[in-house]
Coordinates of C-alpha atoms in Angstrom, one line a residue:
Chain W
X1151 CA 8.5 7.9 -22.4
X1152 CA 8.1 4.8 -24.5
X1153 CA 8.6 4.7 -28.3
X1154 CA 5.0 3.9 -29.0
X1155 CA 3.8 7.0 -27.3
X1156 CA 6.3 9.2 -29.1
X1157 CA 5.4 7.8 -32.5
X1158 CA 1.7 8.4 -31.7
X1159 CA 2.4 12.0 -30.7
X1160 CA 4.3 12.4 -34.0
X1161 CA 1.5 10.9 -36.0
X1162 CA -1.0 13.3 -34.4
X1163 CA 1.3 16.3 -35.0
X1164 CA 1.6 15.4 -38.7
X1165 CA -2.1 15.1 -39.0
X1166 CA -2.6 18.6 -37.6
X1167 CA 0.2 19.9 -39.9
X1168 CA -1.7 18.4 -42.8
X1169 CA -4.9 20.3 -41.9
X1170 CA -2.8 23.4 -41.7
X1171 CA -1.2 22.8 -45.1
X1172 CA -4.7 22.6 -46.8
X1173 CA -4.9 26.4 -47.0
X1174 CA -1.5 26.7 -48.5
X1175 CA -2.4 23.9 -51.0
X1176 CA -5.6 25.7 -51.8
X1177 CA -3.8 28.9 -52.6
X1178 CA -1.3 27.1 -54.8
X1179 CA -4.0 25.0 -56.6
X1180 CA -6.2 28.0 -57.2
X1181 CA -3.3 29.9 -58.7
X1182 CA -2.1 27.1 -60.9
X1183 CA -5.6 26.3 -62.1
X1184 CA -6.4 29.9 -63.0
X1185 CA -3.0 30.2 -64.8
X1186 CA -3.5 26.9 -66.7
X1187 CA -7.1 27.8 -67.6
X1188 CA -6.4 31.5 -68.4
X1189 CA -3.2 31.3 -70.5
X1190 CA -4.5 29.5 -73.7
X1191 CA -6.9 32.2 -74.6
X1192 CA -4.4 35.0 -73.9
X1193 CA -1.8 33.4 -76.2
X1194 CA -4.5 32.8 -78.9
X1195 CA -5.7 36.4 -78.7
X1196 CA -2.4 38.0 -77.9
X1197 CA -1.8 39.7 -74.6
X1198 CA -1.8 43.2 -75.9
X1199 CA -5.0 42.8 -77.9
X1200 CA -6.7 41.1 -75.0
X1201 CA -5.9 43.8 -72.4
X1202 CA -6.0 47.0 -74.5
X1203 CA -8.6 46.2 -77.1
X1204 CA -11.9 47.6 -75.9
X1205 CA -14.1 45.6 -78.3
X1206 CA -15.8 42.6 -76.8
X1207 CA -18.0 40.7 -79.2
X1208 CA -17.8 37.1 -78.2
X1209 CA -20.8 35.9 -80.1
X1210 CA -20.2 37.9 -83.3
X1211 CA -19.4 36.2 -86.6
X1212 CA -15.9 37.5 -86.3
X1213 CA -15.5 37.4 -82.5
X1214 CA -13.4 40.0 -80.8
X1215 CA -12.1 39.5 -77.3
X1216 CA -10.8 42.7 -75.9
X1217 CA -11.4 43.4 -72.2
X1218 CA -10.0 46.9 -72.0
X1219 CA -13.5 48.2 -71.4
X1220 CA -14.1 45.8 -68.5
X1221 CA -10.8 46.7 -66.9
X1222 CA -11.6 50.4 -67.1
X1223 CA -15.2 49.8 -65.8
X1224 CA -13.9 47.8 -62.8
X1225 CA -11.3 50.5 -62.0
X1226 CA -13.8 53.4 -62.4
X1227 CA -16.5 51.6 -60.5
X1228 CA -14.1 50.8 -57.6
X1229 CA -12.8 54.3 -57.5
X1230 CA -16.3 55.8 -57.4
X1231 CA -17.3 53.4 -54.7
X1232 CA -14.2 54.3 -52.6
X1233 CA -14.7 58.0 -53.1
X1234 CA -18.3 57.8 -51.9
X1235 CA -18.0 55.0 -49.3
X1236 CA -14.7 55.7 -47.6
X1237 CA -15.4 59.2 -46.3
X1238 CA -18.8 58.1 -44.9
X1239 CA -17.3 54.9 -43.4
X1240 CA -14.2 56.7 -42.0
X1241 CA -16.2 59.5 -40.3
X1242 CA -18.6 56.9 -38.8
X1243 CA -15.7 54.9 -37.5
X1244 CA -14.2 58.1 -36.0
X1245 CA -17.5 58.9 -34.4
X1246 CA -18.0 55.4 -33.0
X1247 CA -14.4 55.3 -31.7
X1248 CA -14.0 58.7 -30.2
X1249 CA -17.2 60.7 -29.8
X1250 CA -20.2 58.3 -29.3
X1251 CA -21.6 57.4 -26.0
X1252 CA -21.6 53.7 -25.1
X1253 CA -25.3 53.3 -26.0
X1254 CA -25.0 54.9 -29.4
X1255 CA -21.8 52.9 -30.0
X1256 CA -23.5 49.6 -29.4
X1257 CA -26.5 50.5 -31.6
X1258 CA -24.2 51.6 -34.4
X1259 CA -22.0 48.4 -34.1
X1260 CA -25.2 46.3 -34.5
X1261 CA -26.1 48.3 -37.6
X1262 CA -22.7 47.7 -39.1
X1263 CA -22.8 44.0 -38.3
X1264 CA -26.3 43.8 -39.9
X1265 CA -25.1 45.6 -43.0
X1266 CA -22.1 43.2 -43.2
X1267 CA -24.5 40.2 -43.0
X1268 CA -26.9 41.2 -45.7
X1269 CA -26.3 39.0 -48.7
X1270 CA -25.1 40.7 -51.9
X1271 CA -28.1 39.5 -53.9
X1272 CA -30.3 41.4 -51.5
X1273 CA -28.3 44.6 -52.1
X1274 CA -28.7 43.8 -55.8
X1275 CA -32.4 43.4 -55.4
X1276 CA -32.8 46.7 -53.7
X1277 CA -30.5 48.4 -56.2
X1278 CA -32.6 47.0 -59.0
X1279 CA -36.0 48.0 -57.7
X1280 CA -35.2 51.3 -55.9
X1281 CA -31.9 52.8 -57.2
X1282 CA -32.3 52.0 -60.9
X1283 CA -35.8 53.5 -61.2
X1284 CA -34.7 56.5 -59.2
X1285 CA -31.7 57.2 -61.4
X1286 CA -33.9 56.8 -64.5
X1287 CA -36.4 59.3 -63.1
X1288 CA -33.9 61.8 -61.8
X1289 CA -31.7 62.0 -64.9
X1290 CA -34.5 61.3 -67.3
X1291 CA -32.9 58.3 -68.9
X1292 CA -34.3 55.4 -70.9
X1293 CA -32.7 52.9 -68.5
X1294 CA -31.3 53.6 -65.0
X1295 CA -29.0 50.6 -64.8
X1296 CA -25.4 51.4 -65.4
X1297 CA -22.1 52.5 -63.8
X1298 CA -23.7 55.1 -61.5
X1299 CA -26.1 52.5 -60.0
X1300 CA -23.2 50.0 -59.6
X1301 CA -21.0 52.6 -57.9
X1302 CA -23.8 53.5 -55.4
X1303 CA -24.5 49.8 -54.5
X1304 CA -20.8 49.1 -54.2
X1305 CA -20.2 52.2 -52.0
X1306 CA -22.9 50.9 -49.6
X1307 CA -21.5 47.4 -49.7
X1308 CA -18.0 48.3 -48.8
X1309 CA -19.1 50.4 -45.8
X1310 CA -19.1 47.6 -43.2
X1311 CA -15.5 46.5 -44.0
X1312 CA -14.2 50.1 -44.1
X1313 CA -15.9 50.9 -40.8
X1314 CA -14.7 47.8 -39.0
X1315 CA -11.0 48.1 -40.1
X1316 CA -10.8 51.8 -39.4
X1317 CA -12.5 51.3 -36.1
X1318 CA -9.9 48.8 -35.1
X1319 CA -7.1 51.1 -36.1
X1320 CA -8.6 54.1 -34.3
X1321 CA -9.3 52.1 -31.1
X1322 CA -5.7 50.9 -31.0
X1323 CA -4.3 54.5 -30.8
X1324 CA -2.7 54.8 -27.3
X1325 CA -4.7 57.1 -25.0
X1326 CA -1.5 58.8 -23.8
X1327 CA -1.1 60.4 -27.3
X1328 CA -4.6 62.0 -27.1
X1329 CA -4.2 63.0 -23.4
X1330 CA -0.9 64.7 -24.2
X1331 CA -2.5 66.6 -27.1
X1332 CA -5.5 67.7 -24.9
X1333 CA -3.1 68.8 -22.2
X1334 CA -1.3 71.0 -24.6
X1335 CA -4.6 72.9 -25.2
X1336 CA -5.9 71.3 -28.4
X1337 CA -9.6 70.8 -28.6
X1338 CA -11.0 67.3 -28.8
X1339 CA -11.6 67.4 -32.6
X1340 CA -8.1 68.9 -33.2
X1341 CA -6.8 66.0 -31.2
X1342 CA -8.7 63.4 -33.3
X1343 CA -7.8 64.9 -36.6
X1344 CA -4.1 65.8 -35.9
X1345 CA -3.1 63.0 -33.4
X1346 CA -5.4 60.0 -33.5
X1347 CA -5.9 59.8 -37.3
X1348 CA -2.2 60.2 -38.2
X1349 CA -1.4 57.5 -35.5
X1350 CA -3.9 55.2 -37.1
X1351 CA -3.0 56.0 -40.7
X1352 CA -1.7 52.5 -41.7
X1353 CA -4.9 50.9 -40.4
X1354 CA -7.0 53.4 -42.2
X1355 CA -5.1 52.8 -45.4
X1356 CA -5.7 49.1 -44.9
X1357 CA -9.4 49.8 -44.6
X1358 CA -9.4 51.6 -48.0
X1359 CA -7.4 48.8 -49.7
X1360 CA -9.8 46.2 -48.2
X1361 CA -12.7 48.3 -49.6
X1362 CA -11.0 48.3 -53.0
X1363 CA -10.6 44.5 -52.8
X1364 CA -14.3 44.1 -51.9
X1365 CA -15.5 46.4 -54.6
X1366 CA -13.5 45.0 -57.4
X1367 CA -14.4 41.4 -56.5
X1368 CA -18.2 41.8 -56.1
X1369 CA -20.2 40.1 -58.8
X1370 CA -23.8 39.4 -58.1
X1371 CA -25.0 42.8 -56.8
X1372 CA -23.2 44.5 -59.7
X1373 CA -24.7 42.1 -62.2
X1374 CA -28.2 43.1 -61.0
X1375 CA -27.7 46.8 -61.5
X1376 CA -25.0 47.5 -64.1
X1377 CA -26.9 46.5 -67.2
X1378 CA -24.1 44.2 -68.5
X1379 CA -23.6 45.6 -72.0
X1380 CA -19.9 45.7 -73.0
X1381 CA -19.7 49.5 -73.3
X1382 CA -16.8 51.8 -72.4
X1383 CA -17.5 53.1 -68.9
X1384 CA -19.7 56.1 -68.7
X1385 CA -21.8 57.0 -65.7
X1386 CA -25.2 56.6 -67.2
X1387 CA -24.5 53.8 -69.7
X1388 CA -25.0 50.1 -69.2
X1389 CA -21.5 48.6 -68.4
X1390 CA -19.8 45.3 -67.7
X1391 CA -17.3 44.7 -64.9
X1392 CA -14.6 42.1 -64.9
X1393 CA -16.6 40.0 -62.5
X1394 CA -19.9 40.3 -64.3
X1395 CA -18.2 39.5 -67.6
X1396 CA -17.1 36.2 -66.2
X1397 CA -20.4 35.4 -64.5
X1398 CA -22.7 36.6 -67.3
X1399 CA -21.5 34.4 -70.1
X1400 CA -20.1 31.4 -68.3
X1401 CA -23.3 29.3 -68.5
X1402 CA -23.6 29.3 -72.3
X1403 CA -20.0 29.8 -73.4
X1404 CA -17.8 27.3 -75.3
X1405 CA -14.5 27.1 -77.0
X1406 CA -12.3 30.2 -77.2
X1407 CA -15.1 32.3 -75.6
X1408 CA -15.0 30.1 -72.5
X1409 CA -11.2 30.2 -72.4
X1410 CA -11.3 33.9 -72.7
X1411 CA -13.6 34.1 -69.7
X1412 CA -11.0 32.1 -67.7
X1413 CA -8.4 34.6 -68.8
X1414 CA -10.6 37.5 -67.5
X1415 CA -10.8 35.6 -64.2
X1416 CA -7.0 35.4 -64.3
X1417 CA -6.7 39.2 -64.8
X1418 CA -9.1 39.7 -61.9
X1419 CA -7.1 37.3 -59.8
X1420 CA -3.8 39.2 -60.5
X1421 CA -5.5 42.5 -59.5
X1422 CA -6.7 40.9 -56.3
X1423 CA -3.4 39.3 -55.4
X1424 CA -1.7 42.7 -55.9
X1425 CA -4.2 44.3 -53.6
X1426 CA -3.9 41.5 -51.0
X1427 CA -0.1 41.7 -50.8
X1428 CA -0.4 45.5 -50.4
X1429 CA -3.0 45.1 -47.7
X1430 CA -0.9 42.5 -45.9
X1431 CA 2.0 45.0 -45.8
X1432 CA -0.2 47.8 -44.4
X1433 CA -1.7 45.6 -41.7
X1434 CA 1.7 44.4 -40.6
X1435 CA 2.9 47.9 -40.4
X1436 CA -0.1 49.1 -38.4
X1437 CA 0.2 46.0 -36.2
X1438 CA 3.9 46.7 -35.3
X1439 CA 3.1 50.1 -33.9
Chain S
X1319 CA -7.2 89.9 -25.9
X1320 CA -10.2 90.1 -28.2
X1321 CA -8.3 88.5 -30.9
X1322 CA -7.5 85.5 -28.8
X1323 CA -11.1 85.1 -27.9
X1324 CA -12.1 85.3 -31.6
X1325 CA -9.5 82.7 -32.4
X1326 CA -10.8 80.4 -29.8
X1327 CA -14.4 80.8 -31.0
X1328 CA -13.2 80.1 -34.5
X1329 CA -11.6 76.8 -33.4
X1330 CA -14.7 75.8 -31.6
X1331 CA -16.8 76.5 -34.6
X1332 CA -14.6 74.3 -36.8
X1333 CA -14.9 71.6 -34.2
X1334 CA -18.6 71.8 -34.3
X1335 CA -18.7 71.6 -38.1
X1336 CA -16.5 68.5 -38.0
X1337 CA -18.7 66.8 -35.4
X1338 CA -21.8 67.7 -37.4
X1339 CA -20.2 66.1 -40.5
X1340 CA -19.5 62.9 -38.5
X1341 CA -23.1 62.8 -37.2
X1342 CA -24.3 63.2 -40.8
X1343 CA -22.2 60.1 -41.8
X1344 CA -23.6 58.2 -38.9
X1345 CA -27.1 59.2 -39.8
X1346 CA -26.5 57.9 -43.3
X1347 CA -25.3 54.5 -41.9
X1348 CA -28.3 54.4 -39.5
X1349 CA -30.8 55.3 -42.2
X1350 CA -29.4 52.8 -44.7
X1351 CA -29.6 49.9 -42.2
X1352 CA -33.0 50.7 -40.9
X1353 CA -34.3 51.7 -44.3
X1354 CA -33.1 48.6 -46.1
X1355 CA -34.2 46.2 -43.4
X1356 CA -37.7 47.6 -42.9
X1357 CA -38.3 48.0 -46.6
X1358 CA -37.4 44.4 -47.3
X1359 CA -39.4 43.1 -44.4
X1360 CA -42.4 45.3 -45.3
X1361 CA -42.4 44.2 -48.9
X1362 CA -41.4 40.6 -48.3
X1363 CA -43.2 39.3 -45.2
X1364 CA -46.7 39.7 -46.7
X1365 CA -45.6 37.6 -49.7
X1366 CA -44.7 34.7 -47.5
X1367 CA -47.4 32.1 -47.3
X1368 CA -47.5 28.6 -45.8
X1369 CA -48.0 27.2 -49.3
X1370 CA -44.9 28.9 -50.5
X1371 CA -42.8 27.5 -47.7
X1372 CA -44.1 24.0 -48.1
X1373 CA -44.1 23.4 -51.9
X1374 CA -41.9 23.4 -54.9
X1375 CA -42.4 25.5 -58.0
X1376 CA -45.2 24.1 -60.2
X1377 CA -45.8 24.8 -63.8
X1378 CA -49.3 23.4 -63.6
X1379 CA -50.9 26.0 -61.3
X1380 CA -48.0 28.5 -61.9
X1381 CA -47.2 28.8 -58.3
X1382 CA -43.7 29.3 -56.8
X1383 CA -42.7 27.3 -53.7
X1384 CA -39.4 27.8 -52.1
X1385 CA -39.2 24.6 -50.0
X1386 CA -36.5 23.1 -52.3
X1387 CA -34.4 26.2 -51.9
X1388 CA -34.8 26.2 -48.1
X1389 CA -33.8 22.5 -47.9
X1390 CA -30.9 23.1 -50.3
X1391 CA -29.6 25.9 -48.1
X1392 CA -29.9 23.7 -45.1
X1393 CA -28.1 20.8 -46.8
X1394 CA -25.3 23.0 -48.0
X1395 CA -24.8 24.7 -44.6
X1396 CA -24.6 21.3 -42.9
X1397 CA -22.3 19.8 -45.5
X1398 CA -20.0 22.8 -45.5
X1399 CA -19.7 22.8 -41.8
X1400 CA -19.0 19.1 -41.6
X1401 CA -16.3 19.4 -44.2
X1402 CA -14.8 22.6 -42.9
X1403 CA -14.8 22.6 -39.1
X1404 CA -12.4 19.7 -38.6
X1405 CA -9.9 21.1 -41.0
X1406 CA -10.2 24.7 -39.7
X1407 CA -10.0 23.7 -36.0
X1408 CA -7.1 21.3 -36.8
X1409 CA -5.2 24.0 -38.6
X1410 CA -5.8 26.5 -35.7
X1411 CA -4.5 23.9 -33.2
X1412 CA -1.4 23.3 -35.3
X1413 CA -0.7 27.0 -35.5
X1414 CA -1.3 27.7 -31.8
X1415 CA -0.2 24.5 -30.1
X1416 CA 2.5 23.0 -32.2
X1417 CA 4.1 25.7 -34.4
X1418 CA 3.7 29.0 -32.6
X1419 CA 5.5 31.8 -34.5
X1420 CA 7.5 29.3 -36.6
X1421 CA 8.2 29.8 -40.3
X1422 CA 5.6 27.1 -41.2
X1423 CA 2.9 28.9 -39.2
X1424 CA 3.7 32.2 -40.9
X1425 CA 3.3 30.6 -44.3
X1426 CA 0.0 29.0 -43.3
X1427 CA -1.3 32.3 -41.9
X1428 CA -0.3 34.1 -45.1
X1429 CA -2.1 31.5 -47.1
X1430 CA -5.2 31.9 -45.0
X1431 CA -5.2 35.6 -45.4
X1432 CA -4.8 35.3 -49.1
X1433 CA -7.7 32.8 -49.3
X1434 CA -10.0 35.3 -47.4
X1435 CA -9.2 38.0 -50.0
X1436 CA -10.1 36.0 -53.1
X1437 CA -13.5 37.1 -54.4
X1438 CA -16.3 34.5 -54.5
X1439 CA -16.7 34.5 -58.2
X1440 CA -13.1 33.1 -58.5
X1441 CA -13.9 30.4 -56.0
X1442 CA -16.9 29.6 -58.1
X1443 CA -14.8 29.2 -61.2
X1444 CA -12.1 27.1 -59.6
X1445 CA -14.7 25.1 -57.7
X1446 CA -16.3 24.3 -61.0
X1447 CA -13.0 23.3 -62.6
X1448 CA -11.8 21.2 -59.7
X1449 CA -14.8 19.8 -57.9
X1450 CA -17.4 19.6 -60.6
X1451 CA -15.2 18.7 -63.6
X1452 CA -11.9 17.2 -62.4
X1453 CA -13.3 15.2 -59.4
X1454 CA -16.4 14.4 -61.4
X1455 CA -19.0 15.7 -58.9
X1456 CA -20.8 17.5 -61.7
X1457 CA -23.0 20.5 -60.7
X1458 CA -24.1 19.4 -57.3
X1459 CA -24.6 20.7 -53.7
X1460 CA -21.6 18.7 -52.7
X1461 CA -19.4 20.6 -55.2
X1462 CA -20.8 23.8 -53.8
X1463 CA -20.3 22.8 -50.2
X1464 CA -16.6 21.9 -50.9
X1465 CA -16.1 25.3 -52.6
X1466 CA -17.7 27.1 -49.7
X1467 CA -15.7 25.0 -47.2
X1468 CA -12.5 26.3 -48.9
X1469 CA -13.8 29.8 -48.8
X1470 CA -14.8 29.9 -45.2
X1471 CA -11.7 27.9 -43.9
X1472 CA -9.9 31.2 -42.9
X1473 CA -12.9 32.4 -40.8
X1474 CA -13.1 29.3 -38.6
X1475 CA -9.3 29.1 -38.4
X1476 CA -9.0 32.7 -37.1
X1477 CA -11.8 32.5 -34.6
X1478 CA -10.6 29.2 -33.2
X1479 CA -7.1 30.5 -33.0
X1480 CA -8.2 33.6 -31.2
X1481 CA -10.0 31.5 -28.6
X1482 CA -7.0 29.2 -28.2
X1483 CA -4.9 32.2 -27.5
X1484 CA -7.1 33.0 -24.5
X1485 CA -6.5 29.6 -22.8
X1486 CA -4.1 30.4 -20.0
X1487 CA -0.5 29.0 -20.4
X1488 CA -0.7 27.7 -16.8
X1489 CA -3.4 25.2 -17.8
X1490 CA -1.1 23.7 -20.4
X1491 CA 1.9 23.7 -18.1
X1492 CA -0.1 22.1 -15.3
X1493 CA -1.3 19.3 -17.6
X1494 CA 2.2 18.8 -18.9
X1495 CA 3.6 18.7 -15.4
X1496 CA 1.2 15.9 -14.5
X1497 CA 2.8 13.9 -17.3
X1498 CA 0.2 14.4 -20.1
X1499 CA 1.5 14.2 -23.7
X1500 CA 0.8 17.0 -26.1
X1501 CA -2.2 15.3 -27.7
X1502 CA -3.8 14.7 -24.3
X1503 CA -3.3 18.3 -23.3
X1504 CA -5.0 19.4 -26.5
X1505 CA -7.9 17.0 -26.1
X1506 CA -8.6 17.5 -22.4
X1507 CA -7.4 21.1 -21.7
X1508 CA -7.2 23.2 -24.8
X1509 CA -10.1 22.1 -26.9
X1510 CA -12.8 22.4 -24.2
X1511 CA -11.7 26.0 -23.6
X1512 CA -11.8 26.7 -27.3
X1513 CA -15.4 25.6 -27.8
X1514 CA -16.7 29.2 -27.8
X1515 CA -14.4 30.3 -30.7
X1516 CA -15.3 27.2 -32.7
X1517 CA -19.0 27.9 -32.3
X1518 CA -18.6 31.6 -33.1
X1519 CA -16.6 30.8 -36.2
X1520 CA -19.2 28.3 -37.3
X1521 CA -22.1 30.8 -36.9
X1522 CA -20.2 33.4 -38.8
X1523 CA -19.6 30.9 -41.5
X1524 CA -23.2 29.9 -41.6
X1525 CA -24.0 33.5 -42.2
X1526 CA -21.6 33.7 -45.1
X1527 CA -22.7 30.4 -46.6
X1528 CA -26.4 31.5 -46.5
X1529 CA -25.4 34.8 -48.1
X1530 CA -23.2 33.4 -50.8
X1531 CA -24.3 33.2 -54.4
X1532 CA -21.5 33.9 -56.9
X1533 CA -19.5 30.9 -55.8
X1534 CA -22.6 28.6 -56.1
X1535 CA -23.9 29.6 -59.5
X1536 CA -21.5 27.3 -61.4
X1537 CA -20.9 24.7 -58.7
X1538 CA -24.3 24.0 -57.2
X1539 CA -26.5 25.2 -60.0
X1540 CA -30.0 26.5 -59.9
X1541 CA -32.4 23.5 -59.9
X1542 CA -35.6 23.5 -57.8
X1543 CA -36.1 19.8 -57.3
X1544 CA -37.4 18.5 -54.0
X1545 CA -34.9 16.0 -52.6
X1546 CA -34.0 14.2 -49.4
X1547 CA -30.7 14.9 -47.8
X1548 CA -28.7 12.1 -49.5
X1549 CA -30.2 12.5 -52.9
X1550 CA -30.1 16.3 -52.5
X1551 CA -26.4 16.6 -51.8
X1552 CA -25.6 14.7 -55.0
X1553 CA -27.8 16.7 -57.3
X1554 CA -27.8 20.3 -58.4
X1555 CA -29.9 22.8 -56.5
X1556 CA -30.4 26.5 -55.8
X1557 CA -29.9 27.9 -52.3
X1558 CA -32.1 30.8 -51.2
X1559 CA -29.7 33.5 -52.5
X1560 CA -29.3 31.8 -55.9
X1561 CA -33.0 31.4 -56.1
X1562 CA -33.5 35.1 -55.2
X1563 CA -31.1 36.0 -58.0
X1564 CA -32.8 33.8 -60.6
X1565 CA -36.3 34.9 -59.6
X1566 CA -35.4 38.6 -59.6
X1567 CA -33.0 38.9 -62.5
X1568 CA -34.1 36.2 -65.0
X1569 CA -37.8 35.8 -64.3
X1570 CA -38.9 39.1 -62.9
X1571 CA -40.8 37.4 -60.0
X1572 CA -40.2 40.2 -57.5
X1573 CA -42.8 39.1 -55.0
X1574 CA -40.9 35.8 -54.4
X1575 CA -37.6 37.6 -54.5
X1576 CA -38.7 39.9 -51.6
X1577 CA -40.1 37.0 -49.7
X1578 CA -36.7 35.2 -49.9
X1579 CA -34.9 38.5 -49.1
X1580 CA -37.0 38.9 -46.0
X1581 CA -36.2 35.4 -44.9
X1582 CA -32.5 36.0 -45.5
X1583 CA -32.7 39.3 -43.5
X1584 CA -34.4 37.5 -40.5
X1585 CA -31.7 34.8 -40.6
X1586 CA -29.0 37.5 -40.6
X1587 CA -30.5 39.2 -37.7
X1588 CA -30.9 35.9 -35.8
X1589 CA -27.3 34.9 -36.5
X1590 CA -25.9 38.3 -35.4
X1591 CA -27.9 38.0 -32.2
X1592 CA -26.5 34.5 -31.6
X1593 CA -22.9 35.8 -32.1
X1594 CA -23.5 38.7 -29.7
X1595 CA -25.1 36.4 -27.0
X1596 CA -22.2 33.9 -27.3
X1597 CA -19.7 36.7 -27.0
X1598 CA -21.4 38.1 -24.0
X1599 CA -21.6 34.7 -22.2
X1600 CA -17.9 34.2 -23.0
X1601 CA -16.9 37.4 -21.3
X1602 CA -18.8 36.7 -18.1

């Protein structure tokens, strides 16, 4: 092979490597930018005060920047969504994977894909016009928007991801395990619950963690139903999440207030990175099996 | 004997209760999907008129047209794909053809997984800082498209890589044996076979671009000006989802919001059908 051809091949290989490196560069740049943008306000306010103070009054005469309430709201909201969404999603995945006939399976898979494709603002719109008035009427409140509405919308929104990942895990369980259990006299359901589910447990855990990530990162739908007042979390009160705190004030913020919003984004990012690393471990473990 | 029989009946009964619970969950999923879709189409489709689809919002006769939002969505979809597809496909080729299972490829794959987990609101902020402010693109569709390209890069990388994996090793070996260099093998043997994955990835990304709103609020803005493609990409503009949010949340124009929602639902159904059809044609 002549030199010219080899150098051309090397050049092309380098070009492809560069396209690959873009994602690494993006992760690094996003991290650096969030840290640079987020640190000044945290140092100005004080880390302890910023995280644990529950008083957020960014436009008051003596402004107070404590995001404790947002953090708690995000955690409660996510927990609520997981508690409601995961059982429904998991049982559906189990049904699709083990019990359903092919026809039902394909209909349900279409449903799940459709749900996954519906934009978050559409969920928000439905929540705003159906859920919020319903909550107001049922619990006899002055306003139905708040944590409960947000939890319900988030629970619905995480369903497709939870179903898809659990389904993958359940489908990957070797048939021999189930056959062996059936041959020993266990009923079908006993086999699913005692053999298939434990065998797929890493994948199912990954589905839950993915759901947590989705719920904690959702902004628009939550913004449309949560009311967005910086209260401490309570089911029937208007609340503000980490995501909606950033999105809600960004357009008119300035100075320390704006910097504090970037700090909120940094806190959110740290949450998400922790969840991602955890998820990655779980997926690797379930893949190795 | 009787005891044993009772025990068996008890187990069967537990089984049935469990299956019934599963069916209940399935019914919830089914009812949610059908209920949401029909409700939106039922409320939204009657609101759509030819005038709405072909005009821009006017303060004079207080009418709302969504033509600018439709065009902005189209511009941003095209711009994002043009920016993203070469990089995504290139990265997938590197991972699969040059650096299979190497340390570099592990790092790149980890980075892509991390990217796909970052919430869109954070993309919006970083996009605003980098593309709108640092690179001086201001609030524009181009800044939005660059942000979305970054966001959807993992999707197209993964689908392309999956389809590259299905290209039989013997094809590559045959081409190498005939004296072709690596680049020639990629260009003539690997890429044509990976076409399906690239198209699937692009369609999935189109769905995500159309549905995205949080990442666009601060990068592409929410103007409703009617622009041609070149002018449009340089100026701020709301896509359909952002317009829906503004009309519903800020202005209380629920009729328009439902009209846009029904268009979005129809687009989602169409894109899902396209993915299914392509998947089916690939398997045959």
